[in-house]
XYZ file of C-alpha atoms in Angstrom:
681
model
C -6.017 64.394 -39.592
C -5.554 66.552 -36.308
C -2.787 66.552 -33.893
C -4.414 66.795 -30.426
C -1.340 66.748 -28.473
C 2.193 68.458 -28.247
C 4.878 66.498 -26.718
C 7.508 67.521 -24.454
C 6.803 70.631 -22.428
C 3.058 70.719 -23.236
C 0.584 67.955 -22.025
C -1.790 68.983 -24.523
C -4.125 68.163 -26.169
C -19.379 70.476 -29.406
C -20.334 72.687 -30.808
C -22.721 75.445 -30.865
C -25.312 77.097 -32.993
C -27.078 80.308 -33.660
C -30.564 81.345 -34.454
C -29.993 85.117 -33.954
C -27.800 87.272 -36.187
C -26.465 89.265 -33.126
C -24.659 87.058 -30.653
C -24.931 88.120 -27.137
C -21.851 87.970 -24.930
C -22.657 86.389 -21.605
C -20.033 87.746 -19.506
C -17.818 90.870 -19.647
C -14.015 90.936 -20.794
C -11.877 89.414 -18.171
C -8.123 90.376 -17.958
C -5.583 90.674 -15.396
C -4.129 93.970 -14.482
C -0.954 93.555 -16.054
C -2.039 91.270 -18.912
C -4.435 88.694 -20.506
C -5.850 86.073 -17.939
C -5.631 82.757 -19.759
C -7.071 80.594 -16.597
C -10.741 80.221 -16.360
C -11.482 77.149 -14.283
C -9.938 73.792 -13.103
C -11.854 70.751 -11.904
C -11.211 67.071 -11.734
C -8.461 66.388 -14.287
C -9.267 69.419 -16.389
C -7.960 72.920 -16.829
C -10.123 75.604 -18.989
C -8.365 78.384 -20.610
C -9.054 81.343 -22.633
C -7.306 82.449 -26.029
C -6.964 85.531 -27.823
C -7.530 86.400 -31.486
C -4.363 88.209 -32.767
C -5.007 90.223 -35.888
C -8.778 90.352 -35.670
C -8.984 94.229 -35.299
C -6.683 94.419 -38.367
C -9.458 92.789 -40.613
C -11.731 94.637 -42.854
C -15.464 94.858 -42.067
C -16.085 92.255 -44.718
C -13.527 89.691 -43.439
C -14.866 90.241 -39.990
C -18.485 89.388 -41.342
C -17.107 86.368 -42.792
C -15.452 85.262 -39.671
C -18.660 86.016 -37.774
C -20.824 83.958 -40.089
C -18.523 81.035 -40.467
C -18.236 81.062 -36.609
C -21.979 80.972 -36.248
C -22.079 78.133 -38.951
C -19.899 76.074 -36.499
C -22.135 76.802 -33.631
C -25.029 75.733 -35.278
C -23.932 72.154 -35.075
C -23.278 71.910 -31.497
C -26.052 69.353 -30.729
C -24.740 66.976 -33.373
C -21.609 66.092 -31.526
C -23.282 65.485 -28.268
C -25.723 62.941 -30.048
C -22.885 61.405 -31.878
C -20.999 60.664 -28.744
C -23.886 58.844 -27.121
C -27.687 58.449 -27.849
C -28.813 59.739 -24.395
C -26.226 62.669 -24.089
C -28.855 65.356 -25.167
C -31.520 64.206 -22.763
C -29.114 63.977 -19.872
C -27.606 67.288 -20.603
C -30.960 69.160 -20.814
C -31.933 67.628 -17.455
C -28.693 68.508 -15.683
C -28.751 72.093 -17.087
C -32.337 72.562 -15.842
C -31.368 71.328 -12.434
C -28.289 73.559 -12.472
C -30.209 76.805 -13.271
C -33.318 75.980 -11.256
C -32.270 74.403 -7.992
C -32.752 77.007 -4.961
C -31.550 74.646 -2.195
C -28.306 74.266 -0.356
C -25.360 74.792 -2.798
C -22.721 74.237 -0.175
C -23.105 70.696 0.300
C -20.497 67.947 -0.866
C -23.353 66.511 -2.962
C -24.017 69.662 -4.739
C -20.394 70.396 -5.379
C -20.087 66.695 -6.876
C -22.985 67.489 -9.073
C -21.444 70.667 -10.384
C -18.156 68.920 -10.925
C -19.980 66.083 -12.937
C -21.872 68.477 -15.245
C -18.656 70.631 -15.974
C -16.971 67.288 -16.880
C -19.599 66.202 -19.223
C -19.862 69.836 -20.605
C -16.266 69.559 -21.372
C -16.531 66.012 -22.987
C -19.667 66.803 -24.996
C -21.247 63.953 -23.173
C -21.030 61.384 -20.435
C -17.684 59.721 -21.568
C -14.434 61.271 -20.982
C -13.216 63.226 -23.924
C -9.767 61.489 -23.992
C -9.927 58.038 -22.201
C -13.345 57.343 -23.558
C -14.294 55.969 -20.313
C -17.775 56.802 -18.683
C -17.468 59.568 -16.323
C -18.479 58.199 -12.794
C -20.573 60.741 -10.667
C -19.537 61.431 -7.185
C -23.002 61.766 -5.815
C -25.937 59.113 -5.523
C -28.859 58.268 -7.618
C -30.991 59.153 -4.575
C -29.426 62.587 -4.629
C -30.185 63.021 -8.470
C -33.684 62.021 -7.924
C -34.094 64.538 -5.075
C -32.555 67.285 -7.469
C -35.067 66.196 -10.276
C -37.911 66.376 -7.814
C -36.922 69.670 -6.437
C -36.731 71.286 -9.923
C -39.650 69.544 -11.689
C -37.267 67.988 -14.115
C -37.660 64.647 -15.805
C -34.964 62.080 -16.262
C -35.916 58.576 -16.361
C -35.389 55.042 -17.767
C -32.180 54.159 -19.429
C -30.932 57.756 -19.666
C -31.184 58.044 -15.762
C -29.742 54.574 -15.113
C -26.806 54.771 -17.463
C -25.331 57.547 -15.213
C -24.826 55.163 -12.360
C -24.647 51.650 -13.748
C -22.157 49.703 -15.752
C -23.842 49.847 -19.073
C -22.168 51.619 -22.053
C -18.891 52.140 -20.060
C -16.809 52.824 -23.063
C -17.550 55.279 -25.720
C -14.884 53.899 -28.257
C -13.368 50.479 -27.647
C -10.777 49.473 -30.206
C -9.254 46.755 -27.998
C -8.076 43.419 -29.704
C -10.378 40.257 -29.076
C -13.729 42.053 -28.625
C -16.505 43.094 -30.946
C -15.377 46.865 -31.144
C -18.879 48.081 -32.463
C -21.079 46.144 -29.992
C -18.869 47.028 -27.130
C -18.632 51.046 -28.050
C -21.352 53.216 -26.968
C -20.792 55.867 -29.592
C -24.020 56.601 -31.553
C -22.925 55.862 -35.033
C -24.585 52.427 -34.947
C -27.761 50.960 -33.753
C -26.928 48.885 -30.500
C -27.734 45.553 -32.285
C -25.225 46.187 -34.898
C -21.740 44.228 -34.787
C -18.441 44.227 -36.371
C -19.421 41.615 -38.846
C -22.541 43.638 -39.971
C -20.403 46.644 -40.676
C -17.668 44.604 -42.647
C -20.456 42.939 -44.708
C -22.340 46.031 -45.238
C -19.372 48.012 -46.628
C -18.264 45.118 -48.902
C -21.143 45.785 -50.947
C -21.621 49.532 -50.508
C -21.107 52.242 -53.163
C -17.247 53.233 -52.864
C -17.114 55.730 -55.463
C -15.428 55.928 -58.924
C -12.363 53.817 -59.743
C -9.312 55.196 -58.273
C -11.144 57.958 -56.548
C -13.014 56.182 -53.569
C -15.446 58.105 -51.405
C -15.237 58.247 -47.580
C -17.902 55.733 -47.296
C -20.000 55.973 -44.339
C -18.666 59.415 -43.353
C -21.816 61.199 -42.845
C -24.428 58.503 -41.659
C -25.546 56.327 -39.005
C -26.142 52.692 -39.647
C -29.318 51.320 -38.405
C -31.301 48.232 -38.685
C -34.761 48.727 -40.317
C -37.202 45.724 -40.829
C -34.276 43.356 -40.268
C -32.063 45.242 -43.014
C -29.119 47.405 -42.346
C -29.444 50.882 -43.928
C -27.479 54.257 -43.660
C -29.346 57.190 -42.293
C -27.621 60.206 -43.737
C -26.784 63.371 -41.757
C -28.193 66.183 -43.996
C -30.841 68.746 -44.524
C -34.241 66.699 -44.434
C -32.545 63.795 -42.827
C -30.851 62.928 -39.513
C -29.700 66.229 -37.824
C -31.640 68.227 -40.455
C -32.802 70.949 -38.061
C -29.049 71.606 -37.012
C -27.824 71.185 -40.395
C -30.329 73.815 -41.808
C -29.020 76.383 -39.378
C -25.264 75.554 -40.499
C -26.541 76.023 -44.157
C -28.135 79.361 -43.194
C -24.872 80.999 -41.833
C -22.758 79.205 -44.561
C -24.811 81.078 -47.126
C -24.263 84.214 -45.473
C -20.500 83.650 -45.270
C -20.457 82.805 -49.087
C -21.912 86.255 -49.736
C -18.880 88.050 -48.181
C -16.339 85.516 -49.292
C -12.818 86.924 -50.085
C -12.629 85.451 -53.667
C -14.216 83.168 -56.190
C -12.273 80.052 -54.992
C -13.802 80.397 -51.524
C -17.325 81.121 -52.977
C -17.094 78.001 -54.941
C -15.841 75.966 -52.100
C -18.688 77.267 -49.727
C -21.150 76.544 -52.469
C -20.049 72.895 -52.698
C -20.210 72.558 -49.027
C -23.736 73.939 -48.620
C -24.767 71.639 -51.533
C -23.143 68.679 -49.715
C -24.941 69.566 -46.582
C -28.193 69.716 -48.410
C -27.822 66.485 -50.319
C -25.577 64.505 -48.181
C -23.643 63.026 -51.218
C -19.970 62.191 -50.367
C -19.060 62.557 -54.115
C -19.948 66.201 -53.440
C -17.950 66.143 -50.181
C -15.103 65.026 -52.414
C -15.631 67.932 -54.821
C -15.793 70.191 -51.828
C -12.624 68.890 -50.394
C -10.790 69.314 -53.608
C -11.899 72.983 -53.934
C -11.223 73.736 -50.421
C -7.629 72.175 -50.490
C -6.829 74.037 -53.735
C -8.343 77.535 -52.256
C -5.102 78.794 -50.747
C -5.617 82.590 -51.085
C -7.296 84.896 -48.603
C -6.839 85.793 -45.132
C -9.837 83.648 -43.568
C -10.261 79.919 -43.764
C -12.522 77.350 -42.144
C -12.924 73.577 -41.263
C -16.516 72.473 -41.212
C -18.007 69.040 -41.425
C -18.104 65.401 -40.390
C -14.399 64.963 -40.651
C -12.123 63.032 -38.111
C -12.910 59.269 -37.760
C -11.193 58.667 -34.483
C -14.555 58.082 -32.640
C -15.593 55.258 -34.849
C -13.951 51.848 -33.808
C -14.080 51.093 -37.601
C -12.857 54.247 -38.893
C -15.853 55.227 -41.150
C -17.927 57.788 -39.576
C -16.782 61.425 -39.113
C -17.350 63.528 -35.756
C -18.898 67.059 -36.487
C -16.282 69.794 -35.987
C -15.638 73.353 -37.196
C -12.686 75.628 -36.717
C -12.528 79.218 -38.076
C -9.123 80.750 -38.707
C -7.230 84.022 -39.540
C -4.060 83.828 -41.128
C -0.993 84.571 -38.906
C 1.006 86.238 -41.790
C 4.589 86.323 -40.187
C 4.594 82.713 -38.911
C 3.122 81.416 -42.122
C 5.863 82.950 -44.200
C 8.517 81.505 -41.995
C 6.973 77.865 -42.134
C 6.106 77.889 -45.866
C 9.488 76.866 -46.494
C 8.700 73.379 -45.370
C 5.770 73.097 -48.066
C 8.161 74.406 -50.710
C 10.729 71.652 -49.790
C 8.369 68.941 -49.436
C 9.709 67.006 -52.386
C 13.315 67.008 -50.750
C 11.914 65.640 -47.555
C 10.125 62.878 -49.232
C 13.046 61.961 -51.478
C 15.326 61.734 -48.599
C 13.043 59.596 -46.073
C 14.225 56.007 -45.401
C 11.099 54.708 -46.891
C 11.406 52.039 -49.557
C 11.730 53.483 -52.895
C 8.481 52.013 -54.018
C 6.589 53.630 -51.143
C 7.821 57.248 -51.866
C 5.607 59.714 -54.039
C 7.390 60.620 -57.109
C 5.563 63.945 -56.943
C 4.445 65.500 -53.654
C 1.437 67.732 -54.761
C 0.276 71.003 -53.107
C 1.200 70.750 -49.419
C 0.331 74.269 -48.124
C 1.006 75.085 -44.489
C -0.073 78.089 -42.703
C 0.210 79.037 -38.867
C -3.164 80.538 -38.100
C -5.095 82.191 -35.160
C -8.341 80.574 -34.366
C -11.469 82.701 -34.143
C -13.896 80.165 -32.935
C -14.173 76.317 -32.730
C -17.039 73.850 -31.999
C -17.939 70.189 -32.264
C -15.242 67.733 -31.690
C -12.667 70.576 -31.733
C -14.081 72.381 -28.599
C -13.493 72.664 -25.612
C -10.738 70.271 -26.114
C -8.895 71.233 -29.363
C -6.159 70.206 -31.901
C -3.007 72.221 -32.252
C -2.263 71.200 -35.752
C -4.484 69.979 -38.557
C -3.854 68.473 -42.084
C -6.877 67.879 -44.371
C -8.459 66.521 -46.399
C -8.318 63.019 -44.990
C -9.183 61.099 -48.430
C -5.904 59.726 -49.550
C -6.415 59.995 -53.385
C -7.428 63.804 -53.002
C -4.080 64.325 -51.117
C -1.964 62.616 -53.681
C -3.619 64.307 -56.735
C -4.698 67.732 -55.417
C -2.794 68.272 -52.202
C -3.625 69.195 -48.767
C -3.685 71.847 -46.276
C -1.696 71.933 -43.122
C -2.230 74.496 -40.494
C -0.676 75.074 -36.967
C -3.111 76.835 -34.498
C -0.725 79.459 -33.233
C -2.776 81.226 -30.639
C -4.008 77.918 -29.101
C -0.360 76.809 -28.655
C 0.527 80.252 -27.148
C -2.282 80.018 -24.709
C -1.132 76.555 -23.691
C 2.659 77.824 -23.262
C 1.532 80.693 -21.160
C -0.615 78.535 -18.788
C 2.158 75.942 -18.181
C 4.705 75.554 -15.569
C 8.300 74.077 -15.171
C 7.814 71.969 -12.297
C 6.990 68.639 -14.019
C 9.892 69.050 -16.490
C 12.327 69.341 -13.516
C 10.647 66.391 -11.819
C 10.832 63.946 -14.871
C 14.101 65.039 -16.819
C 17.197 63.092 -16.093
C 19.534 65.853 -15.677
C 20.443 69.626 -15.899
C 21.330 69.400 -19.483
C 18.101 67.959 -20.379
C 16.239 70.702 -18.586
C 18.386 73.332 -20.212
C 17.692 71.857 -23.736
C 13.999 71.918 -22.994
C 13.842 75.420 -21.651
C 15.871 76.853 -24.459
C 14.606 74.867 -27.490
C 11.573 72.800 -26.464
C 9.129 75.399 -27.902
C 10.714 75.587 -31.250
C 11.108 71.753 -31.264
C 7.276 71.409 -30.426
C 6.424 73.750 -33.239
C 8.613 72.208 -35.813
C 7.295 68.717 -34.838
C 3.836 69.698 -35.334
C 4.762 71.463 -38.746
C 6.655 68.309 -39.925
C 3.888 66.077 -38.621
C 1.244 67.612 -40.636
C 2.943 69.173 -43.647
C 5.473 66.352 -44.514
C 4.278 63.381 -42.447
C 0.548 62.972 -43.369
C 1.475 63.915 -47.172
C 4.166 61.456 -47.279
C 4.240 57.977 -48.606
C 1.891 55.965 -51.047
C -0.290 52.878 -50.872
C 0.504 50.147 -53.220
C -1.748 49.785 -56.308
C -4.613 47.376 -55.557
C -4.350 47.848 -51.610
C -7.300 49.273 -49.877
C -7.654 52.224 -47.724
C -6.117 51.882 -44.222
C -9.601 51.841 -42.491
C -10.397 48.708 -44.728
C -6.894 46.973 -44.409
C -5.511 48.215 -40.892
C -8.986 48.514 -39.392
C -9.256 49.568 -35.770
C -5.290 50.345 -35.804
C -5.529 52.721 -38.963
C -5.673 55.979 -37.000
C -2.918 55.177 -34.216
C -0.681 53.771 -37.291
C -1.248 56.985 -39.391
C -0.485 59.202 -36.448
C 2.589 57.357 -35.382
C 3.946 57.342 -38.884
C 3.513 61.207 -39.148
C 5.146 61.458 -35.755
C 8.177 59.453 -37.098
C 8.611 61.649 -40.184
C 8.968 64.508 -37.752
C 11.132 62.977 -35.404
C 13.554 61.681 -38.314
C 13.810 65.257 -39.656
C 14.115 67.014 -36.391
C 17.786 65.856 -36.171
C 18.683 66.896 -39.724
C 20.886 69.848 -40.676
C 18.500 70.599 -43.399
C 16.328 72.462 -40.932
C 19.169 74.850 -40.380
C 20.057 75.299 -44.039
C 16.336 76.315 -44.550
C 16.664 78.933 -41.824
C 14.164 77.291 -39.722
C 16.424 76.780 -36.521
C 19.881 78.304 -35.178
C 21.317 74.992 -34.095
C 19.608 71.948 -35.329
C 21.453 69.409 -33.268
C 20.218 71.185 -29.959
C 16.719 71.561 -31.348
C 16.731 67.804 -32.289
C 18.130 66.620 -28.780
C 15.421 68.772 -27.060
C 12.751 67.136 -29.292
C 14.047 63.529 -28.800
C 14.226 64.048 -24.943
C 10.695 65.336 -24.842
C 9.098 62.675 -26.975
C 10.819 59.749 -25.156
C 10.100 61.314 -21.749
C 6.429 61.669 -22.531
C 5.971 58.546 -24.451
C 7.521 56.348 -21.827
C 6.385 58.293 -18.557
C 4.656 61.441 -18.422
C 1.719 60.922 -20.635
C 0.707 58.264 -18.148
C -0.635 60.854 -15.831
C -3.672 60.866 -18.066
C -4.851 57.392 -17.428
C -5.807 55.525 -14.042
C -3.594 52.981 -12.674
C -4.214 49.399 -14.132
C -5.804 50.803 -17.360
C -4.532 50.009 -20.790
C -3.600 52.992 -23.117
C -6.469 53.410 -25.624
C -6.542 56.730 -27.305
C -4.921 56.794 -30.595
C -2.391 59.342 -30.195
C -1.353 58.274 -26.729
C -0.912 54.694 -28.238
C 1.305 55.756 -30.957
C 3.706 57.883 -28.740
C 4.083 54.742 -26.601
C 4.547 52.087 -29.441
C 7.194 54.443 -31.009
C 8.896 55.128 -27.689
C 8.835 51.593 -26.497
C 9.866 49.990 -29.860
C 12.933 52.583 -30.042
C 13.902 51.670 -26.520
C 13.790 48.063 -27.134
C 15.811 48.230 -30.405
C 18.568 50.196 -28.877
C 18.683 48.501 -25.667
C 21.822 46.335 -26.417
C 23.831 49.416 -27.145
C 21.937 51.555 -24.400
C 20.879 54.060 -26.889
C 18.025 54.980 -24.456
C 19.275 54.031 -20.922
C 16.592 53.573 -18.039
C 18.215 54.980 -14.872
C 17.077 54.696 -11.276
C 18.224 57.226 -8.838
C 16.771 57.787 -5.496
C 13.930 55.574 -6.151
C 12.923 57.437 -9.327
C 12.945 56.371 -12.949
C 14.478 58.382 -15.617
C 15.210 57.719 -19.242
C 18.415 59.125 -20.614
C 19.386 59.206 -24.419
C 22.938 58.248 -24.740
C 23.272 58.256 -28.545
C 20.911 60.631 -30.412
C 22.387 59.694 -34.042
C 21.730 56.028 -33.260
C 18.159 56.920 -32.100
C 17.530 58.798 -35.289
C 18.699 55.540 -37.344
C 16.268 53.522 -35.111
C 13.377 56.088 -35.648
C 14.015 55.760 -39.439
C 13.860 51.897 -39.226
C 10.418 52.154 -37.650
C 9.352 54.846 -40.018
C 10.301 52.509 -42.952
C 8.379 49.455 -41.399
C 5.259 51.686 -40.669
C 4.996 52.817 -44.190
C 5.484 49.443 -45.473
C 2.619 48.245 -43.158
C 0.282 51.040 -44.517
C 1.492 50.533 -48.215
C 0.966 46.897 -48.133
C -2.121 46.794 -45.907
C -0.350 44.362 -43.328
C -2.933 44.055 -40.605
C -1.001 41.557 -38.731
C 2.015 43.567 -38.542
C 0.120 46.749 -37.466
C -1.670 44.674 -34.715
C 1.697 43.220 -33.506
C 3.133 46.678 -33.177
C 0.267 48.426 -31.630
C -0.617 45.537 -29.197
C 2.849 44.616 -28.567
C 4.154 48.066 -27.586
C 1.530 50.749 -27.542
C -1.449 49.449 -25.288
C -0.127 47.630 -22.157
C 1.510 49.792 -19.350
C 4.246 48.952 -16.979
C 2.301 49.228 -13.778
C 5.167 49.677 -11.627
C 6.339 52.786 -13.702
C 2.843 53.917 -13.918
C 2.223 53.999 -10.149
C 5.518 55.723 -9.753
C 4.620 58.347 -12.312
C 1.287 58.968 -10.714
C 3.010 59.408 -7.179
C 5.466 61.810 -8.602
C 2.916 63.693 -10.328
C 0.594 64.264 -7.332
C 2.613 67.097 -6.054
C 1.489 69.400 -8.900
C -1.783 71.105 -8.828
C -2.051 71.588 -12.618
C -4.650 69.115 -14.371
C -3.403 67.024 -17.248
C -5.988 67.921 -19.741
C -6.564 71.491 -21.056
C -9.268 72.979 -23.176
C -10.816 76.321 -23.960
C -13.790 78.529 -23.828
C -14.364 80.592 -27.097
C -13.996 84.332 -27.293
C -17.497 85.553 -28.106
C -17.929 87.678 -31.310
C -20.615 90.389 -30.993
C -22.109 91.738 -34.164
C -23.011 95.314 -33.847
C -25.739 96.514 -36.193
C -27.402 99.835 -37.431
C -30.911 100.778 -37.356
C -31.511 98.762 -40.601
C -29.956 95.809 -39.032
C -26.916 95.718 -41.090
C -23.599 94.675 -39.395
C -21.295 97.812 -38.770
C -18.688 95.957 -36.759
C -17.811 92.696 -34.957
C -16.195 92.964 -31.480
C -14.355 90.344 -29.576
C -15.186 89.740 -25.887
C -14.170 87.216 -23.444
C -16.346 84.942 -21.342
C -15.918 85.246 -17.488
C -16.676 81.554 -16.778
C -16.987 78.050 -18.351
C -20.373 77.516 -17.022
C -21.581 80.816 -18.213
C -20.603 79.856 -21.829
C -22.036 76.477 -21.569
C -25.379 77.714 -20.391
C -25.418 80.539 -23.175
C -24.732 77.750 -25.701
C -27.643 75.615 -24.353
C -29.929 78.720 -24.474
C -28.974 79.876 -28.111
C -27.798 76.883 -29.880
C -30.271 74.068 -29.095
C -31.221 72.718 -32.391
C -31.656 68.935 -31.560
C -33.298 69.759 -28.206
C -36.229 67.709 -26.753
C -38.441 68.575 -29.615
C -35.943 67.172 -32.163
C -35.285 64.024 -30.216
C -37.575 61.844 -32.338
C -35.729 62.481 -35.532
C -32.213 61.850 -33.787
C -33.075 58.545 -32.077
């Protein structure tokens, strides 16, 4: 699981490849005179930032090599996320990039500026659908202008790949709405266009699910296609779909294995390589166990087909990679949550039969990111808890990480104007300014460490993707949020030395969550649209349910002043009780596989938007120039070598521009390019 967004003061929140051992930095280091320059670019609704890698220079040469090789392994999968997101993405990207680099005409016209913005938007989203809303990105130039550019640059883009840019086909990458065929109405390239919900459900009723009491993540690494009238899986592996990119991933993983810090890492990397070679999901489970229980060392990684948010049925994993360096001081401070995980489990308001008798191996670290790719880049998570397979988490534990330097970059690039616009009073502003940052960090930690590790499914009940179906992801994210919210207003946090004033931290957390869940996150969607992204949906159903249940006692009061709406929490203790009630019910729904209750909760509170409030929020937000979505360019790791080709050092440089990095990636990491399209389609 990953947490894509920080609530409160943040409004937060591909891949690459390498065929050469020595990376080339496309641009020089960029710094402000008085410090690091976090801002790179802003266009449409997107802000692109930089992040630093604290502690990199303190690593040994062997550790630097491992980081470098793992980063290159992640980059080698860049094309996979593009093709997963939509079947024509690679073809469209190649054509538009060729136009961008070859066009010699007038680049001051409105049409050319619109073309540039469109290309940047699809770079950021790893395809033609918005990274967050899943809506197809509409160009602000005409088909005639694109035809003109194609002719001027001797570029070919025709047929459906050309037409889909401008028509109304494939408008939604992922459609989880009630009452539609979710597979048939989703453009994501996990299924042949002819396949339906009924086909998928019928296929996985009969498909191999793994050993008894140890189910595999069926469908995680394959595409479902129809061949000769029969539905079959085409596996993403060496020699299979995406084989040319996966072979590059394997090449760099083998180099990383040679410089691993310990035997546990060596074993885990060996299993990951075997999984990529065979495509076996039983081997994937072996790898996940080895990875989850490998907790020593300064370097760690995430690599594979992992999160299933982009599959409307929750089977297929999007490719992603994150390379991490341990943040030693913050990890020491936050390990206390892991050490006390059983106390938190025992004291939740869950039904006793839904509590774990023994919480196993929840490890938590604050890390600094050294490189990201795939579904983690340019838009990145800020917190991660893996593996996702429930039985592995219960029997072998999990790893939770907070991406410290990413969170730090967000905080340095933000501002206080929106807070003052949407907070109800001076007290709320003061609490956020003094305690909002620690509240955000603690909520991320509690969400990942305690939240996703908490609770158990009743015996005989299937996995949430089978029982809760298209609601599984938002229900899980909401459940983890509720664990965090319940404990953010608990004196135990102060007893453990995590906060100096638990009550003020809790108040800041509750203010920020309700403010975001009922109002400020609406700046991310167009007026009239439903909320569809799983994290946004869960923040609204949590907030709206709590508001309704406390309405008689004015626990949360809706206030109108000078034509503006505010939400003020009058009783924080009562709100905590309400969060506890909802947590209990959410866990019951998961434990019992109650699809109807999940549907009623999500559809009743999380999807539909009060249009009057939405219009007001958009109008009030229009005064701010900062974009609602942020993401990152990656630092460039440059391997320095001697005459024999041996790496003698690895240096960190920063790209100057977003487009510079995207074009460099296109040049170096094109492993599923035009020559490989026959295999992909």
